[in-house]
Short mmCIF file of N, CA and C in Angstrom, two decimals:
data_model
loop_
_atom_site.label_atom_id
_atom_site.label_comp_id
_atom_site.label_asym_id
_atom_site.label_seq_id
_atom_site.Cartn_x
_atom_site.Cartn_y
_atom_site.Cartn_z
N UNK A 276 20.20 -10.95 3.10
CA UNK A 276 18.77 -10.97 3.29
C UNK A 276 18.34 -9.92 4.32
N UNK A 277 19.39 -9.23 5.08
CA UNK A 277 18.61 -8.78 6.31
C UNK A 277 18.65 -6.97 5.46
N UNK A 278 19.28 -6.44 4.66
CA UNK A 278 18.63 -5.31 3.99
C UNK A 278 17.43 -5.51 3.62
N UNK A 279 17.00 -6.47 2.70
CA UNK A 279 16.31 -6.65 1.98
C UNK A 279 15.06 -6.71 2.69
N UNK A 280 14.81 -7.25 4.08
CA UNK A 280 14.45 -7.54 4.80
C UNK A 280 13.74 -6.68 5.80
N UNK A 281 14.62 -4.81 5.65
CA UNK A 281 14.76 -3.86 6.50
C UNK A 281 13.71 -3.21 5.66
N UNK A 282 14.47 -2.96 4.22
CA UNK A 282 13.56 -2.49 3.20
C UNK A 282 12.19 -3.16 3.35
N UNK A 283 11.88 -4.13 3.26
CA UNK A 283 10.74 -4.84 3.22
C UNK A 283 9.73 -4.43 4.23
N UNK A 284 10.14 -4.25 5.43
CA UNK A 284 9.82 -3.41 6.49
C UNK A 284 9.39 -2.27 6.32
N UNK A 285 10.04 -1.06 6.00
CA UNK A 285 10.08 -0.07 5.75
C UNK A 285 8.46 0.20 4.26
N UNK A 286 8.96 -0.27 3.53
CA UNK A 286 7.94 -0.39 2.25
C UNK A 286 6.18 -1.33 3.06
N UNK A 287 6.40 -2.15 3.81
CA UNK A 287 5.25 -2.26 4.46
C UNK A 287 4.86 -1.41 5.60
N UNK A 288 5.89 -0.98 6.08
CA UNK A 288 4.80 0.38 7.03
C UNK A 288 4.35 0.97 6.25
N UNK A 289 4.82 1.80 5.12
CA UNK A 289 4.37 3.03 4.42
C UNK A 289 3.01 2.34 3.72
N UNK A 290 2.93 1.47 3.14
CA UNK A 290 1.32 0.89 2.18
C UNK A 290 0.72 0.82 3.72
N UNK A 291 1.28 0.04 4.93
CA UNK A 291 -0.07 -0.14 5.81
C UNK A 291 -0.67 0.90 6.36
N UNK A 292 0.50 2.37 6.17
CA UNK A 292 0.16 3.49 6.85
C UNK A 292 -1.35 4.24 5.89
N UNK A 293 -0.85 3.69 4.78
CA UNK A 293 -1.92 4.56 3.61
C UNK A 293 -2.58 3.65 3.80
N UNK A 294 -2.84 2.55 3.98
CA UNK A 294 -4.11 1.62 3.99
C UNK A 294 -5.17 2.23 5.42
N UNK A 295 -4.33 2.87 6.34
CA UNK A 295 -4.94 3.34 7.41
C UNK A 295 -5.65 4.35 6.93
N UNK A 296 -4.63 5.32 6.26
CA UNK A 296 -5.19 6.72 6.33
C UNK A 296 -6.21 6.96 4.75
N UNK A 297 -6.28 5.21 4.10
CA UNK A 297 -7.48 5.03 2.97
C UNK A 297 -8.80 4.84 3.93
N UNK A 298 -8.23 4.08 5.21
CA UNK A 298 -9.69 3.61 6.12
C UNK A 298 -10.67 5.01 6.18
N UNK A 299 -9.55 5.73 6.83
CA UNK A 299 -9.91 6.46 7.49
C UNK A 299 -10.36 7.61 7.18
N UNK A 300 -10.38 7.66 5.47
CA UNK A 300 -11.22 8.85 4.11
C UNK A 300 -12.50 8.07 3.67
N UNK A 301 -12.39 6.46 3.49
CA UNK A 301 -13.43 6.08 3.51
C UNK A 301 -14.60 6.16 4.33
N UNK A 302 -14.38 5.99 5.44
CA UNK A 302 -15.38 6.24 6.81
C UNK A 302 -15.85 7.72 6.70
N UNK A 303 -14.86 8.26 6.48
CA UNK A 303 -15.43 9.77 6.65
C UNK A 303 -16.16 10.01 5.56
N UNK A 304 -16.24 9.53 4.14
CA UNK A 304 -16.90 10.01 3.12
C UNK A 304 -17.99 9.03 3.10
N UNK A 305 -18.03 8.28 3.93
CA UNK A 305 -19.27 7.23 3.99
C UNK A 305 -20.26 7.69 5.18
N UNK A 306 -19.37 8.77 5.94
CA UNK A 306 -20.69 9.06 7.37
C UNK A 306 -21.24 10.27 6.91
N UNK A 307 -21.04 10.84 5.52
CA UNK A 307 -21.27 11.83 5.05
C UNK A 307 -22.78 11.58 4.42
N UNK A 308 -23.14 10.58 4.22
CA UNK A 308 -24.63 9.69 3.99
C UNK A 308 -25.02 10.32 2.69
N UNK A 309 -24.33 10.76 1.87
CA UNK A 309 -24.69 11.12 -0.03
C UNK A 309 -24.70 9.72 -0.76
N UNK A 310 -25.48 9.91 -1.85
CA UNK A 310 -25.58 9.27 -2.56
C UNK A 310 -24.51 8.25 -3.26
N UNK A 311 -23.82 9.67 -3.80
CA UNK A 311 -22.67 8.87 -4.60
C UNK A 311 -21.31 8.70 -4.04
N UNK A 312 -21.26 8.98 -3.05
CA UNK A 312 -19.83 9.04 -1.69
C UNK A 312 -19.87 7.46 -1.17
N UNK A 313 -19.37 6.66 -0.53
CA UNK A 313 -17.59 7.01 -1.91
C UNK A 313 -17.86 6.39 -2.98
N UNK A 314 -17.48 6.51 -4.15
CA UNK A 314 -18.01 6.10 -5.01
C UNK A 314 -16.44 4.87 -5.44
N UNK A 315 -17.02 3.74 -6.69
CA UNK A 315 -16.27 2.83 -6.87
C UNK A 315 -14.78 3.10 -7.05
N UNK A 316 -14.48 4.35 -7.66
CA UNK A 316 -12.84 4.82 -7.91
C UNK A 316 -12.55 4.88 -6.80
N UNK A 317 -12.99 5.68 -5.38
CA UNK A 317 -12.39 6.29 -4.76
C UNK A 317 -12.27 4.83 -3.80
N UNK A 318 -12.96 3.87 -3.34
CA UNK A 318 -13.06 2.94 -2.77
C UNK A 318 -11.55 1.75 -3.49
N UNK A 319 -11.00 1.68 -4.70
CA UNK A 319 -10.10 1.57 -4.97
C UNK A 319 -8.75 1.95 -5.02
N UNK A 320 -8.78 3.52 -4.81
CA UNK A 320 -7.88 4.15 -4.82
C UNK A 320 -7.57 4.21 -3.20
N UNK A 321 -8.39 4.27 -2.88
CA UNK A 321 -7.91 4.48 -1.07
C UNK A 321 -8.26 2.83 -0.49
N UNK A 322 -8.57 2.00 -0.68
CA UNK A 322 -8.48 0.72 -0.12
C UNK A 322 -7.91 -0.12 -1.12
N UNK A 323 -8.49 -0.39 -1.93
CA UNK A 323 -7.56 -1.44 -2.80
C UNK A 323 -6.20 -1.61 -3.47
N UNK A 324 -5.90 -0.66 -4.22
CA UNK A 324 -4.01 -0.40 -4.77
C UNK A 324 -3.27 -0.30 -3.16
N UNK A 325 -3.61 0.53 -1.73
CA UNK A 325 -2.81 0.30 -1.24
C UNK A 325 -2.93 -1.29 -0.23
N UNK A 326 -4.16 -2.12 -0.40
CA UNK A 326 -4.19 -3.49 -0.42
C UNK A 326 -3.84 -4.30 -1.02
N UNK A 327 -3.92 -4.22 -2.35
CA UNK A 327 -3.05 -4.84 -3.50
C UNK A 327 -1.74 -5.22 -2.87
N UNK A 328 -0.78 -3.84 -2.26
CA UNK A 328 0.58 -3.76 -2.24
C UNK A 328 1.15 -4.17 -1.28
N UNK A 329 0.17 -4.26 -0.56
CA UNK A 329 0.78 -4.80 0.89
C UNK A 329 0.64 -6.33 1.08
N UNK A 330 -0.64 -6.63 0.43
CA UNK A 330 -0.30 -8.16 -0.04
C UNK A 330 0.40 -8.58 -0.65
N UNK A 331 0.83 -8.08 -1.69
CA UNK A 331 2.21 -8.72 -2.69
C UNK A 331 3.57 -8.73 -1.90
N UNK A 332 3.49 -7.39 -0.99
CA UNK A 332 4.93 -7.21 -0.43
C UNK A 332 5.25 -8.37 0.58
N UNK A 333 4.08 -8.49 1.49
CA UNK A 333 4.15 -9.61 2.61
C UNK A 333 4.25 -11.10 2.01
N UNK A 334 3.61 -11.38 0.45
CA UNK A 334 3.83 -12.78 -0.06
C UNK A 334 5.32 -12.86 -0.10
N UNK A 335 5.64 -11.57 -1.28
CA UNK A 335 6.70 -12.06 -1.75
C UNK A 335 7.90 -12.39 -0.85
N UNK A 336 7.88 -11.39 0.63
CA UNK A 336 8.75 -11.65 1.54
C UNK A 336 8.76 -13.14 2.00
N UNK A 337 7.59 -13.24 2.28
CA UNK A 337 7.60 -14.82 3.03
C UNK A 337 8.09 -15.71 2.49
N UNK A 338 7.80 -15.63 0.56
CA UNK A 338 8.27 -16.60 -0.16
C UNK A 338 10.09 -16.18 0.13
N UNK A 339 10.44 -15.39 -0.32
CA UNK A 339 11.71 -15.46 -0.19
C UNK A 339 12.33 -15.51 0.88
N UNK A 340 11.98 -15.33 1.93
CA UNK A 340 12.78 -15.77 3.26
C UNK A 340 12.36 -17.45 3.21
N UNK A 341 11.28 -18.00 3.44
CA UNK A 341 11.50 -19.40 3.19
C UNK A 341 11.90 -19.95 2.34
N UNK A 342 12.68 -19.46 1.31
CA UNK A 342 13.51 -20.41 0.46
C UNK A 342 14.81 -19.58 0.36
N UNK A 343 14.95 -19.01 0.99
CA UNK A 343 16.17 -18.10 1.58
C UNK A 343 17.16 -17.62 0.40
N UNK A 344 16.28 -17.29 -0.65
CA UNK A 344 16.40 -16.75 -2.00
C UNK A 344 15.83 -15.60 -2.52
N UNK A 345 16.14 -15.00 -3.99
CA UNK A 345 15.69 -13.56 -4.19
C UNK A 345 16.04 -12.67 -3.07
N UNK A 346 16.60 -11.69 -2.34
CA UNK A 346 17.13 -10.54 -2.17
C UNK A 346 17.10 -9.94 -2.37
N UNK A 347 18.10 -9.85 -3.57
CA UNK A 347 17.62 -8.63 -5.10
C UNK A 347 16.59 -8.31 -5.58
N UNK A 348 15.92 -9.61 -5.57
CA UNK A 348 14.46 -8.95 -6.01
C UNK A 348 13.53 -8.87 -4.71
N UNK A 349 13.69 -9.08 -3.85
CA UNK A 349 13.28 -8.35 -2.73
C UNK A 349 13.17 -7.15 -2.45
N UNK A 350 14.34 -6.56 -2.68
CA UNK A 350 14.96 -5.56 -2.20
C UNK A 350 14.80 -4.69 -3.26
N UNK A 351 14.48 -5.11 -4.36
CA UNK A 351 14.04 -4.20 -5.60
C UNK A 351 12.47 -4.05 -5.61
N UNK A 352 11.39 -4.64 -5.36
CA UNK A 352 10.49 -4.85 -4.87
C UNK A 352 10.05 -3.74 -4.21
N UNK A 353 11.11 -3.65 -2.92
CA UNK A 353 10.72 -2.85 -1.46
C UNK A 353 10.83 -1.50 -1.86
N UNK A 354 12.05 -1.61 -3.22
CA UNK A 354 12.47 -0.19 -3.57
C UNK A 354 11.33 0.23 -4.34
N UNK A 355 11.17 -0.21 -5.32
CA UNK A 355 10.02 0.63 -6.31
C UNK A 355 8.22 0.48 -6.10
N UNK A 356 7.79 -0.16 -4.72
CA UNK A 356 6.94 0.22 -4.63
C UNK A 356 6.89 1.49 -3.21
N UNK A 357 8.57 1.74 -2.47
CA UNK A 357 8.20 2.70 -1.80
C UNK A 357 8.29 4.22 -2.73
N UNK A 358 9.30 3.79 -3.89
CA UNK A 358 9.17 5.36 -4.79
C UNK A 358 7.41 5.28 -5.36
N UNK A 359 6.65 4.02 -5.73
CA UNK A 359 5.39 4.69 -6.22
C UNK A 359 4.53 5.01 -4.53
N UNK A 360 4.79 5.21 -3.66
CA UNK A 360 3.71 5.73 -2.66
C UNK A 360 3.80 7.13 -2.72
N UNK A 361 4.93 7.71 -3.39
CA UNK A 361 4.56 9.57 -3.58
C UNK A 361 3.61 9.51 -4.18
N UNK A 362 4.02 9.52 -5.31
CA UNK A 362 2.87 9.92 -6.25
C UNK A 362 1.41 9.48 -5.89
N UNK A 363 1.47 8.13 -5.56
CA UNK A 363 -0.08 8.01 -4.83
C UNK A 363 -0.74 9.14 -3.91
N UNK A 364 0.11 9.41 -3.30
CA UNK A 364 -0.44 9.92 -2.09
C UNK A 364 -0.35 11.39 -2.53
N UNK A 365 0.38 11.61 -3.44
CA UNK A 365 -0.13 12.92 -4.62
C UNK A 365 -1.80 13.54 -4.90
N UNK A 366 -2.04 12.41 -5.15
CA UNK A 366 -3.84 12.65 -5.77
C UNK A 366 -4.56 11.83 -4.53
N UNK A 367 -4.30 11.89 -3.52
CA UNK A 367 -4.72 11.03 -2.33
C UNK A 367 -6.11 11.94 -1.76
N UNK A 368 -5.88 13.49 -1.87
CA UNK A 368 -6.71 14.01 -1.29
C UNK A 368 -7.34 14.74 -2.55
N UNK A 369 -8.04 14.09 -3.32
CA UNK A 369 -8.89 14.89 -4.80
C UNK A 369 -9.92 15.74 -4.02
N UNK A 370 -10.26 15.36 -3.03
CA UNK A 370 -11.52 16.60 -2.22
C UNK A 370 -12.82 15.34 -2.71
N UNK A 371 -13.85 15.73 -1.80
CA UNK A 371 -14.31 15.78 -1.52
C UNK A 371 -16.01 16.20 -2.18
#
């Protein structure tokens, strides 16, 4: 459990880091006072998928450390949502 555990770690800094640095495109495209800024995609793409992920990651941990089960899928978990934060953070900066 304690890889799984490390991973789990690791895969929640990186979503909470993008959840920061979603805050922190939102604010800026919101003090920009336009009309259509930010608009509903971009308010999803930069707050919600990396909210989505960080909630699932922190359930699923809790569940499985209190029943001191899944590992594997812990740890598979931790793995394939830290390979999808490239690509997110690929189209992270569409402009503006």
């Amino acid at each position: 459990m304690r890889i799984a555990n490390v991973l789990i770690m690791v895969a929640t800094s990186i979503w909470g880091l993008i959840l920061i640095a979603g805050f922190s495109v939102y604010s800026g495209a919101k003090s920009l006072h336009l009309p259509d800024l930010p608009n509903s995609g971009q308010i999803t793409y930069y707050l919600g998928i990396p909210a989505a992920f960080l909630i699932t990651i922190l359930t699923c941990a809790v569940l499985a450390n209190s029943f001191r089960r899944g590992a594997k899928g812990l740890a598979l978990l931790a793995f394939i949502s830290s390979v999808y934060a490239m690509p997110h953070m690929l189209f992270f900066t569409g402009g503006i």
